[in-house]
Short mmCIF file of C-alpha atoms in Angstrom, two decimals:
data_model
loop_
_atom_site.label_atom_id
_atom_site.label_comp_id
_atom_site.label_asym_id
_atom_site.label_seq_id
_atom_site.Cartn_x
_atom_site.Cartn_y
_atom_site.Cartn_z
CA UNK A 28 -11.03 -31.38 -12.37
CA UNK A 29 -10.33 -28.15 -14.28
CA UNK A 30 -10.50 -28.51 -18.07
CA UNK A 31 -7.37 -27.69 -20.04
CA UNK A 32 -7.12 -25.41 -23.06
CA UNK A 33 -6.60 -26.67 -26.66
CA UNK A 34 -2.95 -25.59 -26.91
CA UNK A 35 -2.12 -27.99 -29.74
CA UNK A 36 -5.10 -27.14 -31.93
CA UNK A 37 -3.52 -24.06 -33.53
CA UNK A 38 -3.12 -20.57 -32.18
CA UNK A 39 -6.28 -19.22 -33.84
CA UNK A 40 -8.43 -21.92 -32.28
CA UNK A 41 -6.67 -21.32 -28.97
CA UNK A 42 -7.48 -17.61 -29.20
CA UNK A 43 -11.13 -18.45 -29.72
CA UNK A 44 -11.14 -20.79 -26.71
CA UNK A 45 -9.52 -18.13 -24.52
CA UNK A 46 -11.99 -15.45 -25.61
CA UNK A 47 -15.00 -17.73 -25.19
CA UNK A 48 -13.97 -18.30 -21.57
CA UNK A 49 -15.05 -14.89 -20.16
CA UNK A 50 -12.62 -13.17 -17.81
CA UNK A 51 -13.83 -9.64 -17.15
CA UNK A 52 -11.59 -7.87 -14.62
CA UNK A 53 -12.29 -9.30 -11.19
CA UNK A 54 -13.64 -12.54 -12.63
CA UNK A 55 -10.45 -14.13 -13.99
CA UNK A 56 -10.40 -17.18 -11.72
CA UNK A 57 -11.85 -19.71 -14.19
CA UNK A 58 -9.41 -18.74 -16.93
CA UNK A 59 -6.48 -18.68 -14.50
CA UNK A 60 -7.46 -22.19 -13.37
CA UNK A 61 -7.52 -23.38 -16.98
CA UNK A 62 -4.14 -21.81 -17.72
CA UNK A 63 -2.55 -23.39 -14.68
CA UNK A 64 -4.05 -26.81 -15.42
CA UNK A 65 -2.88 -26.63 -19.03
CA UNK A 66 0.68 -25.69 -18.14
CA UNK A 67 0.99 -28.37 -15.48
CA UNK A 68 -0.38 -31.02 -17.87
CA UNK A 69 1.30 -29.97 -21.11
CA UNK A 70 4.57 -28.24 -20.13
CA UNK A 71 6.63 -30.37 -17.71
CA UNK A 72 9.71 -28.37 -18.74
CA UNK A 73 8.34 -25.29 -16.96
CA UNK A 74 8.42 -24.35 -13.28
CA UNK A 75 4.89 -23.08 -12.59
CA UNK A 76 4.01 -20.61 -9.81
CA UNK A 77 0.60 -19.14 -9.07
CA UNK A 78 -0.08 -15.89 -7.22
CA UNK A 79 -3.77 -15.10 -6.96
CA UNK A 80 -4.97 -15.23 -10.55
CA UNK A 81 -1.51 -14.61 -12.02
CA UNK A 82 0.46 -17.54 -13.45
CA UNK A 83 4.25 -17.53 -13.88
CA UNK A 84 5.98 -20.36 -15.78
CA UNK A 85 9.77 -20.41 -16.15
CA UNK A 86 12.41 -22.42 -17.96
CA UNK A 87 15.50 -23.21 -15.88
CA UNK A 88 18.09 -23.99 -18.56
CA UNK A 89 20.99 -21.92 -17.25
CA UNK A 90 21.03 -19.66 -20.30
CA UNK A 91 23.13 -16.49 -20.19
CA UNK A 92 20.09 -14.24 -20.51
CA UNK A 93 16.45 -14.38 -19.48
CA UNK A 94 13.49 -12.75 -21.19
CA UNK A 95 9.92 -12.25 -20.01
CA UNK A 96 6.93 -12.77 -22.28
CA UNK A 97 3.83 -11.41 -20.54
CA UNK A 98 0.17 -10.66 -21.08
CA UNK A 99 -2.94 -9.89 -19.06
CA UNK A 100 -5.85 -12.30 -19.05
CA UNK A 101 -8.68 -9.93 -18.12
CA UNK A 102 -10.94 -7.96 -20.44
CA UNK A 103 -13.31 -5.04 -20.18
CA UNK A 104 -17.01 -5.97 -19.82
CA UNK A 105 -18.73 -7.99 -22.54
CA UNK A 106 -21.42 -6.27 -24.60
CA UNK A 107 -23.12 -8.93 -26.75
CA UNK A 108 -19.76 -9.66 -28.43
CA UNK A 109 -19.22 -13.24 -27.27
CA UNK A 110 -19.01 -16.00 -28.26
CA UNK A 111 -16.44 -15.24 -30.91
CA UNK A 112 -17.14 -15.63 -34.59
CA UNK A 113 -14.69 -16.27 -37.41
CA UNK A 114 -15.33 -14.62 -40.77
CA UNK A 115 -13.36 -16.53 -43.38
CA UNK A 116 -10.86 -19.27 -42.60
CA UNK A 117 -8.16 -19.76 -39.96
CA UNK A 118 -5.42 -18.50 -42.30
CA UNK A 119 -6.84 -15.31 -43.79
CA UNK A 120 -10.07 -14.59 -41.93
CA UNK A 121 -11.05 -12.17 -39.17
CA UNK A 122 -11.85 -13.19 -35.61
CA UNK A 123 -14.51 -11.07 -33.89
CA UNK A 124 -15.30 -10.82 -30.18
CA UNK A 125 -14.36 -9.40 -26.80
CA UNK A 126 -10.69 -9.96 -26.06
CA UNK A 127 -9.61 -10.81 -29.59
CA UNK A 128 -7.54 -7.61 -29.68
CA UNK A 129 -7.02 -6.77 -26.01
CA UNK A 130 -5.38 -9.15 -25.55
CA UNK A 131 -6.16 -12.82 -25.80
CA UNK A 132 -4.54 -13.14 -29.21
CA UNK A 133 -1.25 -12.24 -27.52
CA UNK A 134 -2.05 -14.55 -24.59
CA UNK A 135 -2.69 -17.42 -27.01
CA UNK A 136 0.62 -16.85 -28.80
CA UNK A 137 2.49 -16.96 -25.50
CA UNK A 138 0.65 -20.03 -24.20
CA UNK A 139 1.16 -22.03 -27.39
CA UNK A 140 4.88 -21.25 -27.48
CA UNK A 141 5.34 -21.84 -23.74
CA UNK A 142 4.14 -25.41 -24.27
CA UNK A 143 5.99 -25.93 -27.54
CA UNK A 144 9.43 -24.48 -26.83
CA UNK A 145 11.19 -26.69 -24.30
CA UNK A 146 14.68 -25.38 -25.13
CA UNK A 147 14.59 -21.73 -26.22
CA UNK A 148 17.89 -19.91 -26.80
CA UNK A 149 17.18 -17.69 -23.79
CA UNK A 150 15.63 -18.71 -20.52
CA UNK A 151 12.02 -17.53 -20.64
CA UNK A 152 9.65 -16.40 -17.93
CA UNK A 153 6.08 -16.61 -19.21
CA UNK A 154 3.64 -14.43 -17.25
CA UNK A 155 -0.16 -14.26 -17.45
CA UNK A 156 -1.71 -11.84 -14.98
CA UNK A 157 -5.00 -10.40 -13.75
CA UNK A 158 -6.62 -7.00 -13.21
CA UNK A 159 -4.89 -4.94 -15.90
CA UNK A 160 -8.05 -3.20 -17.13
CA UNK A 161 -8.84 -1.58 -13.77
CA UNK A 162 -7.11 0.77 -11.35
CA UNK A 163 -3.35 0.41 -11.07
CA UNK A 164 -3.44 -0.65 -7.41
CA UNK A 165 -5.11 -3.97 -8.37
CA UNK A 166 -2.80 -4.83 -11.27
CA UNK A 167 -1.58 -8.44 -11.04
CA UNK A 168 1.83 -7.66 -12.53
CA UNK A 169 2.29 -4.92 -9.95
CA UNK A 170 1.33 -7.38 -7.25
CA UNK A 171 3.94 -9.87 -8.52
CA UNK A 172 6.57 -7.12 -8.48
CA UNK A 173 5.74 -6.46 -4.81
CA UNK A 174 5.32 -10.02 -3.54
CA UNK A 175 7.60 -12.08 -5.81
CA UNK A 176 10.14 -9.72 -7.41
CA UNK A 177 12.51 -12.65 -7.96
CA UNK A 178 10.05 -14.09 -10.50
CA UNK A 179 10.36 -10.96 -12.63
CA UNK A 180 14.15 -10.81 -12.82
CA UNK A 181 15.07 -10.58 -16.52
CA UNK A 182 17.20 -8.83 -19.13
CA UNK A 183 14.37 -7.96 -21.54
CA UNK A 184 10.56 -8.16 -21.64
CA UNK A 185 7.98 -8.53 -24.38
CA UNK A 186 4.38 -7.59 -23.61
CA UNK A 187 1.79 -9.08 -25.96
CA UNK A 188 -0.38 -5.96 -26.10
CA UNK A 189 -1.98 -5.23 -29.49
CA UNK A 190 0.52 -3.50 -31.78
CA UNK A 191 -0.62 -4.54 -35.26
CA UNK A 192 2.09 -7.18 -35.25
CA UNK A 193 4.99 -4.73 -35.15
CA UNK A 194 7.14 -3.64 -32.24
CA UNK A 195 5.84 -0.61 -30.34
CA UNK A 196 8.36 0.93 -27.99
CA UNK A 197 7.64 2.35 -24.55
CA UNK A 198 4.28 3.91 -23.74
CA UNK A 199 2.66 7.13 -22.68
CA UNK A 200 2.04 7.61 -18.99
CA UNK A 201 -1.35 8.48 -17.54
CA UNK A 202 -2.63 10.50 -14.61
CA UNK A 203 -6.24 11.08 -13.65
CA UNK A 204 -7.30 13.88 -11.35
CA UNK A 205 -10.48 15.32 -9.95
CA UNK A 206 -10.87 19.08 -9.88
CA UNK A 207 -13.25 19.60 -6.96
CA UNK A 208 -15.17 22.85 -6.64
CA UNK A 209 -16.90 23.92 -3.45
CA UNK A 210 -19.52 26.64 -3.12
CA UNK A 211 -22.56 27.53 -1.05
CA UNK A 212 -26.12 26.32 -1.52
CA UNK A 213 -28.96 28.75 -2.03
CA UNK A 214 -32.40 28.85 -3.61
CA UNK A 215 -32.00 29.57 -7.31
CA UNK A 216 -34.53 32.41 -6.97
CA UNK A 217 -31.97 34.08 -4.68
CA UNK A 218 -28.84 32.91 -6.46
CA UNK A 219 -26.80 35.88 -5.22
CA UNK A 220 -26.89 34.34 -1.77
CA UNK A 221 -25.05 31.22 -2.92
CA UNK A 222 -21.82 30.30 -4.70
CA UNK A 223 -22.26 28.09 -7.77
CA UNK A 224 -19.74 25.25 -7.69
CA UNK A 225 -20.59 24.00 -11.19
CA UNK A 226 -19.91 27.40 -12.72
CA UNK A 227 -16.63 27.57 -10.82
CA UNK A 228 -15.40 24.82 -13.15
CA UNK A 229 -15.92 26.99 -16.24
CA UNK A 230 -12.34 28.41 -16.43
CA UNK A 231 -10.87 24.91 -16.27
CA UNK A 232 -13.22 23.65 -18.99
CA UNK A 233 -12.33 26.64 -21.16
CA UNK A 234 -8.62 25.94 -20.63
CA UNK A 235 -9.11 22.31 -21.67
CA UNK A 236 -11.11 23.31 -24.74
CA UNK A 237 -8.31 25.64 -25.84
CA UNK A 238 -5.49 23.25 -24.95
CA UNK A 239 -3.26 22.06 -27.80
CA UNK A 240 -1.62 18.71 -26.94
CA UNK A 241 2.03 18.20 -27.81
CA UNK A 242 3.77 15.56 -29.87
CA UNK A 243 7.05 14.74 -28.15
CA UNK A 244 9.94 12.86 -29.74
CA UNK A 245 11.69 10.44 -27.39
CA UNK A 246 14.57 8.29 -28.64
CA UNK A 247 13.40 8.62 -32.22
CA UNK A 248 9.70 7.86 -31.64
CA UNK A 249 6.99 10.54 -31.66
CA UNK A 250 4.50 10.28 -28.76
CA UNK A 251 1.19 12.15 -29.02
CA UNK A 252 -0.14 13.53 -25.76
CA UNK A 253 -3.69 14.31 -24.68
CA UNK A 254 -5.29 16.31 -21.87
CA UNK A 255 -9.05 15.89 -21.66
CA UNK A 256 -12.09 16.18 -19.45
CA UNK A 257 -13.51 12.66 -19.08
CA UNK A 258 -16.24 13.21 -16.52
CA UNK A 259 -18.24 15.87 -14.71
CA UNK A 260 -20.70 15.68 -11.84
CA UNK A 261 -22.65 18.07 -9.66
CA UNK A 262 -26.06 19.44 -8.88
CA UNK A 263 -28.61 19.12 -6.08
CA UNK A 264 -32.03 19.95 -7.53
CA UNK A 265 -33.57 22.05 -10.26
CA UNK A 266 -34.04 25.01 -7.94
CA UNK A 267 -30.85 24.84 -5.88
CA UNK A 268 -27.50 26.54 -6.46
CA UNK A 269 -25.02 23.63 -6.15
CA UNK A 270 -22.37 23.70 -3.45
CA UNK A 271 -20.17 20.95 -4.95
CA UNK A 272 -19.05 19.80 -8.38
CA UNK A 273 -16.29 17.57 -9.73
CA UNK A 274 -14.46 17.63 -13.06
CA UNK A 275 -12.43 14.50 -13.89
CA UNK A 276 -9.43 15.02 -16.17
CA UNK A 277 -7.07 12.51 -17.79
CA UNK A 278 -3.58 13.42 -19.02
CA UNK A 279 -1.72 11.03 -21.32
CA UNK A 280 1.88 12.18 -21.26
CA UNK A 281 5.01 11.32 -23.21
CA UNK A 282 7.90 9.38 -21.64
CA UNK A 283 10.06 12.50 -21.38
CA UNK A 284 8.17 13.30 -18.15
CA UNK A 285 7.90 11.79 -14.70
CA UNK A 286 4.53 11.45 -12.99
CA UNK A 287 5.40 14.42 -10.80
CA UNK A 288 6.16 16.57 -13.85
CA UNK A 289 2.94 15.45 -15.52
CA UNK A 290 0.90 16.39 -12.46
CA UNK A 291 2.55 19.77 -12.25
CA UNK A 292 1.65 20.38 -15.89
CA UNK A 293 -1.99 19.47 -15.25
CA UNK A 294 -2.04 21.76 -12.23
CA UNK A 295 -0.65 24.64 -14.28
CA UNK A 296 -3.46 24.25 -16.83
CA UNK A 297 -6.37 23.70 -14.43
CA UNK A 298 -5.38 25.89 -11.48
CA UNK A 299 -3.61 29.07 -12.51
CA UNK A 300 -3.55 31.69 -9.80
CA UNK A 301 -5.07 31.32 -6.34
CA UNK A 302 -7.16 28.14 -6.66
CA UNK A 303 -8.00 27.85 -2.96
CA UNK A 304 -9.55 31.29 -2.92
CA UNK A 305 -11.87 30.16 -5.73
CA UNK A 306 -12.91 27.03 -3.87
CA UNK A 307 -10.96 24.65 -6.13
CA UNK A 308 -8.87 21.63 -5.17
CA UNK A 309 -7.07 19.10 -7.38
CA UNK A 310 -7.03 15.50 -6.12
CA UNK A 311 -5.01 12.76 -7.83
CA UNK A 312 -7.04 9.54 -8.26
CA UNK A 313 -4.77 7.44 -10.50
CA UNK A 314 -1.24 7.60 -11.84
CA UNK A 315 1.03 5.37 -13.92
CA UNK A 316 4.50 6.16 -15.19
CA UNK A 317 5.43 6.37 -18.85
CA UNK A 318 8.18 4.19 -20.32
CA UNK A 319 10.93 5.17 -22.71
CA UNK A 320 11.16 3.03 -25.87
CA UNK A 321 13.93 0.75 -24.61
CA UNK A 322 14.99 0.00 -28.16
CA UNK A 323 18.66 0.70 -27.48
CA UNK A 324 19.02 -2.52 -25.47
CA UNK A 325 20.92 -5.21 -27.46
CA UNK A 326 18.19 -7.83 -26.93
CA UNK A 327 15.56 -5.34 -28.09
CA UNK A 328 17.53 -4.52 -31.22
CA UNK A 329 17.97 -8.20 -31.98
CA UNK A 330 14.28 -8.83 -31.44
CA UNK A 331 13.25 -5.96 -33.74
CA UNK A 332 15.58 -7.25 -36.44
CA UNK A 333 14.17 -10.76 -36.09
CA UNK A 334 10.46 -9.92 -36.28
CA UNK A 335 10.81 -7.10 -38.84
CA UNK A 336 8.87 -3.93 -39.37
CA UNK A 337 9.51 -0.35 -38.29
CA UNK A 338 9.08 0.29 -34.55
CA UNK A 339 6.32 2.70 -33.57
CA UNK A 340 5.37 4.48 -30.33
CA UNK A 341 2.69 3.09 -28.01
CA UNK A 342 0.22 5.89 -27.32
CA UNK A 343 -1.77 4.07 -24.66
CA UNK A 344 -0.39 3.07 -21.27
CA UNK A 345 0.77 -0.53 -20.94
CA UNK A 346 2.68 -2.56 -18.40
CA UNK A 347 5.96 -2.00 -20.22
CA UNK A 348 6.08 0.92 -17.78
CA UNK A 349 6.16 -1.53 -14.87
CA UNK A 350 9.07 -3.36 -16.43
CA UNK A 351 10.84 -0.05 -17.02
CA UNK A 352 10.42 0.76 -13.30
CA UNK A 353 12.12 -2.58 -12.56
CA UNK A 354 15.02 -1.62 -14.84
CA UNK A 355 13.99 -4.08 -17.57
CA UNK A 356 13.85 -2.76 -21.16
CA UNK A 357 10.51 -3.79 -22.63
CA UNK A 358 8.50 -3.54 -25.85
CA UNK A 359 4.93 -4.19 -26.95
CA UNK A 360 4.45 -6.89 -29.60
CA UNK A 361 1.12 -8.52 -30.29
CA UNK A 362 -1.69 -9.01 -32.79
CA UNK A 363 -4.52 -6.54 -33.17
CA UNK A 364 -5.14 -2.85 -33.74
CA UNK A 365 -5.05 -0.98 -30.44
CA UNK A 366 -7.72 1.43 -31.69
CA UNK A 367 -10.19 -1.48 -31.60
CA UNK A 368 -9.37 -2.43 -28.00
CA UNK A 369 -12.52 -2.23 -25.81
CA UNK A 370 -14.69 -1.55 -28.87
CA UNK A 371 -17.93 -3.49 -29.37
CA UNK A 372 -16.69 -4.43 -32.85
CA UNK A 373 -13.36 -5.70 -31.50
CA UNK A 374 -11.74 -7.94 -34.13
CA UNK A 375 -8.35 -9.15 -35.26
CA UNK A 376 -7.04 -10.46 -38.61
CA UNK A 377 -5.95 -14.03 -37.93
CA UNK A 378 -2.90 -13.38 -40.12
CA UNK A 379 -1.57 -11.12 -37.36
CA UNK A 380 -1.97 -13.82 -34.71
CA UNK A 381 -0.13 -16.30 -36.92
CA UNK A 382 2.59 -13.76 -37.82
CA UNK A 383 3.26 -12.92 -34.15
CA UNK A 384 3.49 -16.61 -33.34
CA UNK A 385 6.00 -17.14 -36.17
CA UNK A 386 8.06 -14.09 -35.23
CA UNK A 387 8.28 -14.89 -31.52
CA UNK A 388 8.95 -18.58 -32.18
CA UNK A 389 11.75 -17.79 -34.60
CA UNK A 390 13.43 -15.37 -32.21
CA UNK A 391 13.21 -17.65 -29.18
CA UNK A 392 14.45 -20.57 -31.29
CA UNK A 393 17.48 -18.61 -32.54
CA UNK A 394 16.42 -18.83 -36.18
#
């Protein structure tokens, strides 16, 4: 029998339990089993559906509006940063360990409230999903949108991604491309007989080094962009002119652009002129849309007013973009500093976990 999680022991203790149950992307099954067992045992007011390692739990109260509260259960790989440790107490201390920021603090808040709130003022769809930290094609929320779109019908969505406990609207989009250079091998003592594919990447690297990323205002929020080389490979041997090389580039773009517009911008920077004649080809390897802030939706405005703080932009990509593609306004709201996500010193002030629990509880309770 699968063990349940300590949902009634306090949200900080629950966060620790979630983090100490490792769930690196692709290995979420044990945590998904525990989530499902906990919901079935502790939340009879919820209709529970499982799809792979994604869990969906819904109230069916006939409310006029439905909101989604969602979070991913996977983490990036562990690097000697589990089990968790708590410095200080469970009211003012700091919780250290993989997943404390990205994003098991947010998962804990959602799970505790899903069990506690049997009669929220809106119908709620609680979603915990797998494979967020890997390529977009594996994303559990994307899979739910394809296989069970009826489970994601809603008027507003809240994603528990780390946002320092304030609302962050929308998100930047991301595209990743490979600039592939082809040449001709030759002995390096007779280099004039070959074509050096690595050196063919030099103009693109120079363009990236000189590139000045924009800050773009969208619906009152300022999104910072970035266009960067994130990988390079090539070479055959120490005495061979290489005939192939690859430069990997990532563009984080503001929500004023579509994916197609973002890719065209990358192409204009990396491949001015006749690229084919220079043996260069750009291949798209990953793409995810940006999302506008969504703060003009009445439910979003009410939520912001209820939890307080000044909304900020989300610079990283999050699954609010998937909700935006479904026509659902969505915001990020969770404990933790996004700049510590994936870091070996990942840590979260427990005050933020408690504050997010209070804010979300108050809003869903109509207080």
